[in-house]
CSV table of C-alpha atoms in Angstrom, one decimal:
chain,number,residue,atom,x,y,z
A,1,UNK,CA,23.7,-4.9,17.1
A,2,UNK,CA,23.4,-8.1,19.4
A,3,UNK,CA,20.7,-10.0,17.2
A,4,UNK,CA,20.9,-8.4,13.6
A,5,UNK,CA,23.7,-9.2,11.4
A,6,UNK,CA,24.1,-6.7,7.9
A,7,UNK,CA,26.1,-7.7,4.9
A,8,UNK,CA,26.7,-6.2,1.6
A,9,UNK,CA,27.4,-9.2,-0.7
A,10,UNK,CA,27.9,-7.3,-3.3
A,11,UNK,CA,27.7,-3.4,-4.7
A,12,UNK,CA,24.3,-1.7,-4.5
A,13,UNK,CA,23.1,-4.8,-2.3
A,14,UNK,CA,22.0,-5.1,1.4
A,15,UNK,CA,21.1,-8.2,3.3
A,16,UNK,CA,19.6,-8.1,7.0
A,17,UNK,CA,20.4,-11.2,8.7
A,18,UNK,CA,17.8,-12.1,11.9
A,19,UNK,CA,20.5,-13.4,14.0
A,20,UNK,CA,18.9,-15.7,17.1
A,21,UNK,CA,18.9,-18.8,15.5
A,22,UNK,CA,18.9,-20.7,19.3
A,23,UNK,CA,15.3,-19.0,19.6
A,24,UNK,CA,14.0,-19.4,16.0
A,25,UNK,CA,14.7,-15.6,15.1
A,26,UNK,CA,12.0,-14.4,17.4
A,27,UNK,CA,11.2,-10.9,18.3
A,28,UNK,CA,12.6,-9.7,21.5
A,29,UNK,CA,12.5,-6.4,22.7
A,30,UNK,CA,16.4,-6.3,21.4
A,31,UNK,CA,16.1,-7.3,18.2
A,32,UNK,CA,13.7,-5.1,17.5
A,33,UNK,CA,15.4,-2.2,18.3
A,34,UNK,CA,18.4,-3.7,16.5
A,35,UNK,CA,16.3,-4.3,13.4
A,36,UNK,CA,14.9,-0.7,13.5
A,37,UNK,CA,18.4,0.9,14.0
A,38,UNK,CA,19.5,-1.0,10.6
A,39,UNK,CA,16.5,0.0,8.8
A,40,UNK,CA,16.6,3.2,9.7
A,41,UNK,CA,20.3,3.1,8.6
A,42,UNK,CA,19.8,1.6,5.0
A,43,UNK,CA,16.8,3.9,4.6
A,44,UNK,CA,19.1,6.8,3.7
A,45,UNK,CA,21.8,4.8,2.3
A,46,UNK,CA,22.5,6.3,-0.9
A,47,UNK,CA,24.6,3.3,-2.2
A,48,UNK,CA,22.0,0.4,-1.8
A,49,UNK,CA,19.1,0.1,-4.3
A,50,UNK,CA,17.5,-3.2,-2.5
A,51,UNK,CA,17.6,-5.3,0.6
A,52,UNK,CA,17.1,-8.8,1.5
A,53,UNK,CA,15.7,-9.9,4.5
A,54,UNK,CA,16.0,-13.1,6.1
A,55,UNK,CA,16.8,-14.9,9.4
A,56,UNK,CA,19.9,-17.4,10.5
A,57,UNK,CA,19.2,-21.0,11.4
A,58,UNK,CA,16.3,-23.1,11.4
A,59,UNK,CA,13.8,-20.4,10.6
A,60,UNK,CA,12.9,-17.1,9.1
A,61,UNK,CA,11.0,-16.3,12.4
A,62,UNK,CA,9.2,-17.5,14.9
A,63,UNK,CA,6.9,-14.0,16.0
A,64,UNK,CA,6.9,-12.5,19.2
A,65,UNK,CA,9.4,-13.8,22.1
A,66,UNK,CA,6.7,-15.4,24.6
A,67,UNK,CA,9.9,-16.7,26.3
A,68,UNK,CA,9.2,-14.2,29.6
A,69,UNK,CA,12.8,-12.9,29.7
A,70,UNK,CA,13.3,-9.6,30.8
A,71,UNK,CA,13.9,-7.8,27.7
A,72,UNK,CA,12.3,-4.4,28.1
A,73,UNK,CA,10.7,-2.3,24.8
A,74,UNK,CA,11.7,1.2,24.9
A,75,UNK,CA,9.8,3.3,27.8
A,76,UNK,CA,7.9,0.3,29.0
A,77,UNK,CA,9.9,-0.8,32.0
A,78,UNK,CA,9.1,0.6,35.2
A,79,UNK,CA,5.2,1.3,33.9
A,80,UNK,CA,1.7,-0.5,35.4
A,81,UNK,CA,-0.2,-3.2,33.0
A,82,UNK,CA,-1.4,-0.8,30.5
A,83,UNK,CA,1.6,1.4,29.3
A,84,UNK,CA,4.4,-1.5,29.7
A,85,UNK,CA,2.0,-3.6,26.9
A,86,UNK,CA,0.9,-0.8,25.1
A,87,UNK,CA,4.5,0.7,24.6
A,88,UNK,CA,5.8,-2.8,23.8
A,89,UNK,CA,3.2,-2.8,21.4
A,90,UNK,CA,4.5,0.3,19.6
A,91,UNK,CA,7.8,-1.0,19.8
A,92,UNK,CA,7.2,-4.0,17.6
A,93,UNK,CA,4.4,-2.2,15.3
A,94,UNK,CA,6.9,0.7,14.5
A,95,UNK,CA,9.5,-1.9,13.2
A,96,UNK,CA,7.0,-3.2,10.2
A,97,UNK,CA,6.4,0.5,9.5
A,98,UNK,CA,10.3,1.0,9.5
A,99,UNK,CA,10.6,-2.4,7.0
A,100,UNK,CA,7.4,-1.4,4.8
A,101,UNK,CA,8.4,2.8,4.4
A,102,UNK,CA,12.3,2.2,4.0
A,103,UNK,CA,12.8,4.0,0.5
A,104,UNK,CA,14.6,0.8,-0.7
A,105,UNK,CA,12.5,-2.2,-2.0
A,106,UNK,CA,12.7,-4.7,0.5
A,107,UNK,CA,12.4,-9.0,-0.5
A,108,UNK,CA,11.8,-11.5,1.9
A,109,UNK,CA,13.7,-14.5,2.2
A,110,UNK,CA,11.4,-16.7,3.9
A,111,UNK,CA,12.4,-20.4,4.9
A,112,UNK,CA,10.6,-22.3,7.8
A,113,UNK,CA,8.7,-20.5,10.9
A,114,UNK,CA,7.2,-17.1,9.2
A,115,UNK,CA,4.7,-17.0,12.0
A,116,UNK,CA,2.4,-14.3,13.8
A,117,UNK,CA,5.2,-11.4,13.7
A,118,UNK,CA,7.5,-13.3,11.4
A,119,UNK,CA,4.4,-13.6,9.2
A,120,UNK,CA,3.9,-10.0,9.7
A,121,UNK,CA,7.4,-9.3,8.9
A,122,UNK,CA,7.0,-11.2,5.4
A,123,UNK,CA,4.1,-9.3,4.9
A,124,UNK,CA,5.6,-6.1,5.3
A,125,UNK,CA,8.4,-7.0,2.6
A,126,UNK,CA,7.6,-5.6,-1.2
A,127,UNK,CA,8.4,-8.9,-2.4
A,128,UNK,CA,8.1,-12.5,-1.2
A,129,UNK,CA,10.6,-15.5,-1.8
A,130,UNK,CA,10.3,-19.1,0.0
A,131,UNK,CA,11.7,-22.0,-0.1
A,132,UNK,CA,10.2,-25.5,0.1
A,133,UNK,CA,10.2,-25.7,4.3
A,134,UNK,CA,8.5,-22.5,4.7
A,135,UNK,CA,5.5,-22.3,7.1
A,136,UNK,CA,3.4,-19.7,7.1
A,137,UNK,CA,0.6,-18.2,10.0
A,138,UNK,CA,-1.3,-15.7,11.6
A,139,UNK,CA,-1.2,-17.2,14.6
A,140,UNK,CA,-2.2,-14.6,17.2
A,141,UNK,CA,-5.9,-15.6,17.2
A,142,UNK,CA,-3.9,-19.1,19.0
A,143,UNK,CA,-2.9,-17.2,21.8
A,144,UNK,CA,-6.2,-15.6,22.5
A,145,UNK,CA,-5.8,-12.6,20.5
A,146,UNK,CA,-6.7,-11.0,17.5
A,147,UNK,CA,-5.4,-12.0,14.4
A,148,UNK,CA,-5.8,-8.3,13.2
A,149,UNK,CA,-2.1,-7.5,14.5
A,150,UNK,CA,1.0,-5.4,13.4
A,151,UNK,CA,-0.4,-5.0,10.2
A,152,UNK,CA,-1.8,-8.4,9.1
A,153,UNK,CA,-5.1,-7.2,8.9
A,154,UNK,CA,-4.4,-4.5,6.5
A,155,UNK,CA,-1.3,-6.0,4.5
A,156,UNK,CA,-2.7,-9.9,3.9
A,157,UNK,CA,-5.9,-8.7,2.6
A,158,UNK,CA,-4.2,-6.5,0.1
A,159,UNK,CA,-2.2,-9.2,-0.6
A,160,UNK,CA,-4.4,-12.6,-1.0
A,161,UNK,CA,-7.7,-10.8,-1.1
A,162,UNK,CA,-10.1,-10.3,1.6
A,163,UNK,CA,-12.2,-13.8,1.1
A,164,UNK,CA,-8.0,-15.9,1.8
A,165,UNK,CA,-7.6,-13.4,4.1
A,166,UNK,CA,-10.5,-14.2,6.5
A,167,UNK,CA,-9.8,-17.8,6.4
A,168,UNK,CA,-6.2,-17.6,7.2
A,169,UNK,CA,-6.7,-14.9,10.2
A,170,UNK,CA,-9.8,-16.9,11.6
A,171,UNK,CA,-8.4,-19.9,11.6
A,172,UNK,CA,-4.7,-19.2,12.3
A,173,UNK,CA,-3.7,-22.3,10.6
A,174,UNK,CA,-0.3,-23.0,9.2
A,175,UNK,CA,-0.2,-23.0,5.6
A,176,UNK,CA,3.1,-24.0,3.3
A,177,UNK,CA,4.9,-22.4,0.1
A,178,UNK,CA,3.0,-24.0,-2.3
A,179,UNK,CA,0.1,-22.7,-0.8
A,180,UNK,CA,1.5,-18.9,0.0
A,181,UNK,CA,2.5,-19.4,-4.1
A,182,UNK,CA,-1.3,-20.3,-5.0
A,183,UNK,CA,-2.7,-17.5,-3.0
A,184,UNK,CA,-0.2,-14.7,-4.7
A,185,UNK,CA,1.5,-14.4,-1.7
A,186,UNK,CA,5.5,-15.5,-2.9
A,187,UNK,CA,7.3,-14.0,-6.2
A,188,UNK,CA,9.6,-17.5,-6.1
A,189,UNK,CA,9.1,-20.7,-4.5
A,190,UNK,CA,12.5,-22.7,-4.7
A,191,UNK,CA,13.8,-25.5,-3.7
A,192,UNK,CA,15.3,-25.7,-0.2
A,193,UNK,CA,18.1,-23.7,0.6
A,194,UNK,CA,17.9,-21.8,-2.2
A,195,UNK,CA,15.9,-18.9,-1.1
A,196,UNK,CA,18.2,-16.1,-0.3
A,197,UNK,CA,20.0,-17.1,-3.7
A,198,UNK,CA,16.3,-16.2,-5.4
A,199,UNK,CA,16.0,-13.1,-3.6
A,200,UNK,CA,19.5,-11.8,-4.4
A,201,UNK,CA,18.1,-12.3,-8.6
A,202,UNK,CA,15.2,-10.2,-7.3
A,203,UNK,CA,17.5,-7.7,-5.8
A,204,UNK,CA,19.7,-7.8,-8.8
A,205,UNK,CA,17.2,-6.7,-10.9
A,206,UNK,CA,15.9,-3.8,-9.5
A,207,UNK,CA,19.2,-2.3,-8.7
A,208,UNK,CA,19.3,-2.4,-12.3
A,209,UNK,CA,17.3,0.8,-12.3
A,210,UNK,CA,17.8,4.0,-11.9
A,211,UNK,CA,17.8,5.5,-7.8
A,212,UNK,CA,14.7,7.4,-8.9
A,213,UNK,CA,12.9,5.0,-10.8
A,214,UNK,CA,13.0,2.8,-7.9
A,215,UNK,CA,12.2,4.9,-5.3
A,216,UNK,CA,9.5,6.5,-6.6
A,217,UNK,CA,7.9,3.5,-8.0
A,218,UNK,CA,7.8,1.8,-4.3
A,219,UNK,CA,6.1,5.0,-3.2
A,220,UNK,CA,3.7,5.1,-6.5
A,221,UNK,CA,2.6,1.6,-5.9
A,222,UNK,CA,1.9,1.7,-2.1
A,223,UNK,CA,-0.2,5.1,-2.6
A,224,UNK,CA,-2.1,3.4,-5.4
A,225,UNK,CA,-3.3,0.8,-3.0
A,226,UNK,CA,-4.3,2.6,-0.6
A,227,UNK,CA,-6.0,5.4,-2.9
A,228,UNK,CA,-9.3,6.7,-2.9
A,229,UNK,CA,-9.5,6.8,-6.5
A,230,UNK,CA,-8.4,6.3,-9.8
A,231,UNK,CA,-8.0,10.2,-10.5
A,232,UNK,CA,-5.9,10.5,-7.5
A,233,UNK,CA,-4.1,8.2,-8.0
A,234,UNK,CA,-3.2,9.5,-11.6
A,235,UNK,CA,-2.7,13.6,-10.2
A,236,UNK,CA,0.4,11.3,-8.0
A,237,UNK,CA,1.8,9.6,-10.9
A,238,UNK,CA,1.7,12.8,-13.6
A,239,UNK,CA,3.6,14.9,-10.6
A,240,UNK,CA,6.0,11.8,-10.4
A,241,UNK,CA,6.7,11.5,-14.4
A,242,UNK,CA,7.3,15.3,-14.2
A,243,UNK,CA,9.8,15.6,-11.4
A,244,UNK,CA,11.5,12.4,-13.2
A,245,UNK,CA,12.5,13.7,-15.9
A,246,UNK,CA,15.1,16.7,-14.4
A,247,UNK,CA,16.8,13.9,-13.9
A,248,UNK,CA,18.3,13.4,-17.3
A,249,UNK,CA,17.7,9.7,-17.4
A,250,UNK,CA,14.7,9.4,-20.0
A,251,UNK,CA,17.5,11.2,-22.4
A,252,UNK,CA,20.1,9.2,-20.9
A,253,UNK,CA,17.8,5.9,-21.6
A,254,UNK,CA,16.9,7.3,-25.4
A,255,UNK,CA,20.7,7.9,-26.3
A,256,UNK,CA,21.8,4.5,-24.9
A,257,UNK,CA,18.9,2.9,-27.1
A,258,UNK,CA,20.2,4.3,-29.9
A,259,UNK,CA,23.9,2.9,-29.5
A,260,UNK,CA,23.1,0.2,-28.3
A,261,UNK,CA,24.5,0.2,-25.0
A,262,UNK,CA,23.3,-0.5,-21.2
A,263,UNK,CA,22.1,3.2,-19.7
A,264,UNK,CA,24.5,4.9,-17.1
A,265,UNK,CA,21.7,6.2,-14.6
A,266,UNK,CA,22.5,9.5,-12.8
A,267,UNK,CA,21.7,9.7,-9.3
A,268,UNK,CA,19.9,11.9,-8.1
């Protein structure tokens, strides 16, 4: 991959690196693709129970490359007005889809630009962590668009409520950490530099957990949010508990209680 670096700093760990730090980590055509392809890739990794995600350089990133460089999205070279945007479009709308369904729990390490797609990005994330020089927006309303983009407009009202949410997409001002952290937008707010460091204890901590546990607790909690109802929302979970326990970890979890000792999850 030319602009997406993947390390495994330890077992059970991923970390996706945005690699362009000479353009602020934004999103061309390329690294899309090269962040989908390592999504897609940890998505059925058996070994890795949580990801960090964060960019090189200055920034976590900057949003879409406005740069003009010919850098093509999938099937949109060669097409009139209409299908070159609209497939480039897809393109970068299918990667927050590809960050926000992976199977693994995926933190944000945010520090300087998170901005328009970067903010997107962030958003898309099951956890948030940033550092002091952080920036946040949702910019695209400042380039004569909507601010109801990639899945800002369903994600940051879910997030900050719908009253923050309107503000911050109407406006499309810049807002900090300390601001993301009053508005229940961050898990952590360090100090600089320290971000990725947080969102490794994050990642710790959940791989902690059974492989089923985890999984099926990021798919129980995104269902719940987007659930009609209570009641269906409960049919989900009973089905879940069920299938859980032909697993042999609740027994596994009693006996390990008893003596004492950490539980030794089976996978599944």
């Amino acid at each position: 991959m030319k602009y997406v670096r993947v390390e495994y700093p330890e077992p059970r760990l991923a970390v996706v690196r945005l690699n362009r730090p000479d353009r602020l980590n934004a999103l061309s055509a390329t690294m899309v693709a090269d962040l989908k392809t390592a999504f897609g890739t940890l998505h059925r990794e058996r070994g890795i129970r949580a990801i960090v995600l964060t960019g090189e350089g200055r920034g976590f990133c900057s949003g879409a490359d406005l740069s003009g460089d010919p850098d093509h999205a999938p099937d949109a070279e060669d097409r009139g007005p209409v299908g070159h945007v609209y497939r480039s479009q897809e393109h970068l709308s299918e990667l927050i889809l590809a960050v926000h369904e992976c199977e693994k729990p995926v933190i944000a390490a945010v520090h300087g630009a998170a901005v328009g797609g970067g903010l997107a990005l962030a958003l898309a994330c099951d956890l948030r962590v940033a550092d002091a020089s952080a920036r946040f927006g949702s910019v695209f309303i400042k380039v004569g668009l909507s601010s109801a983009d990639v899945g800002t407009s369903y994600l940051l009202p879910r997030l900050v409520g719908p009253t923050r949410a309107a503000e911050l997409m109407l406006t499309g001002r810049h807002f900090d950490a300390a601001e993301a952290d009053r508005y229940g937008l961050l898990n952590a707010r360090t100090e600089a530099g320290a971000h990725v460091s947080a969102a490794l204890d994050l990642a710790r901590a959940i791989a902690t957990n059974s492989e089923y546990g985890v999984w099926m607790t990021k798919k129980g909690l995104w269902s719940g949010i987007g659930a009609a109802s209570l009641r269906q929302q409960i049919e989900l979970e009973n089905r879940t508990q069920v299938l859980g326990t032909f697993t042999g970890n609740m027994t596994e979890a009693a006996v390990a209680f008893r003596e004492r000792r950490a539980p030794v999850w089976r996978d599944m």
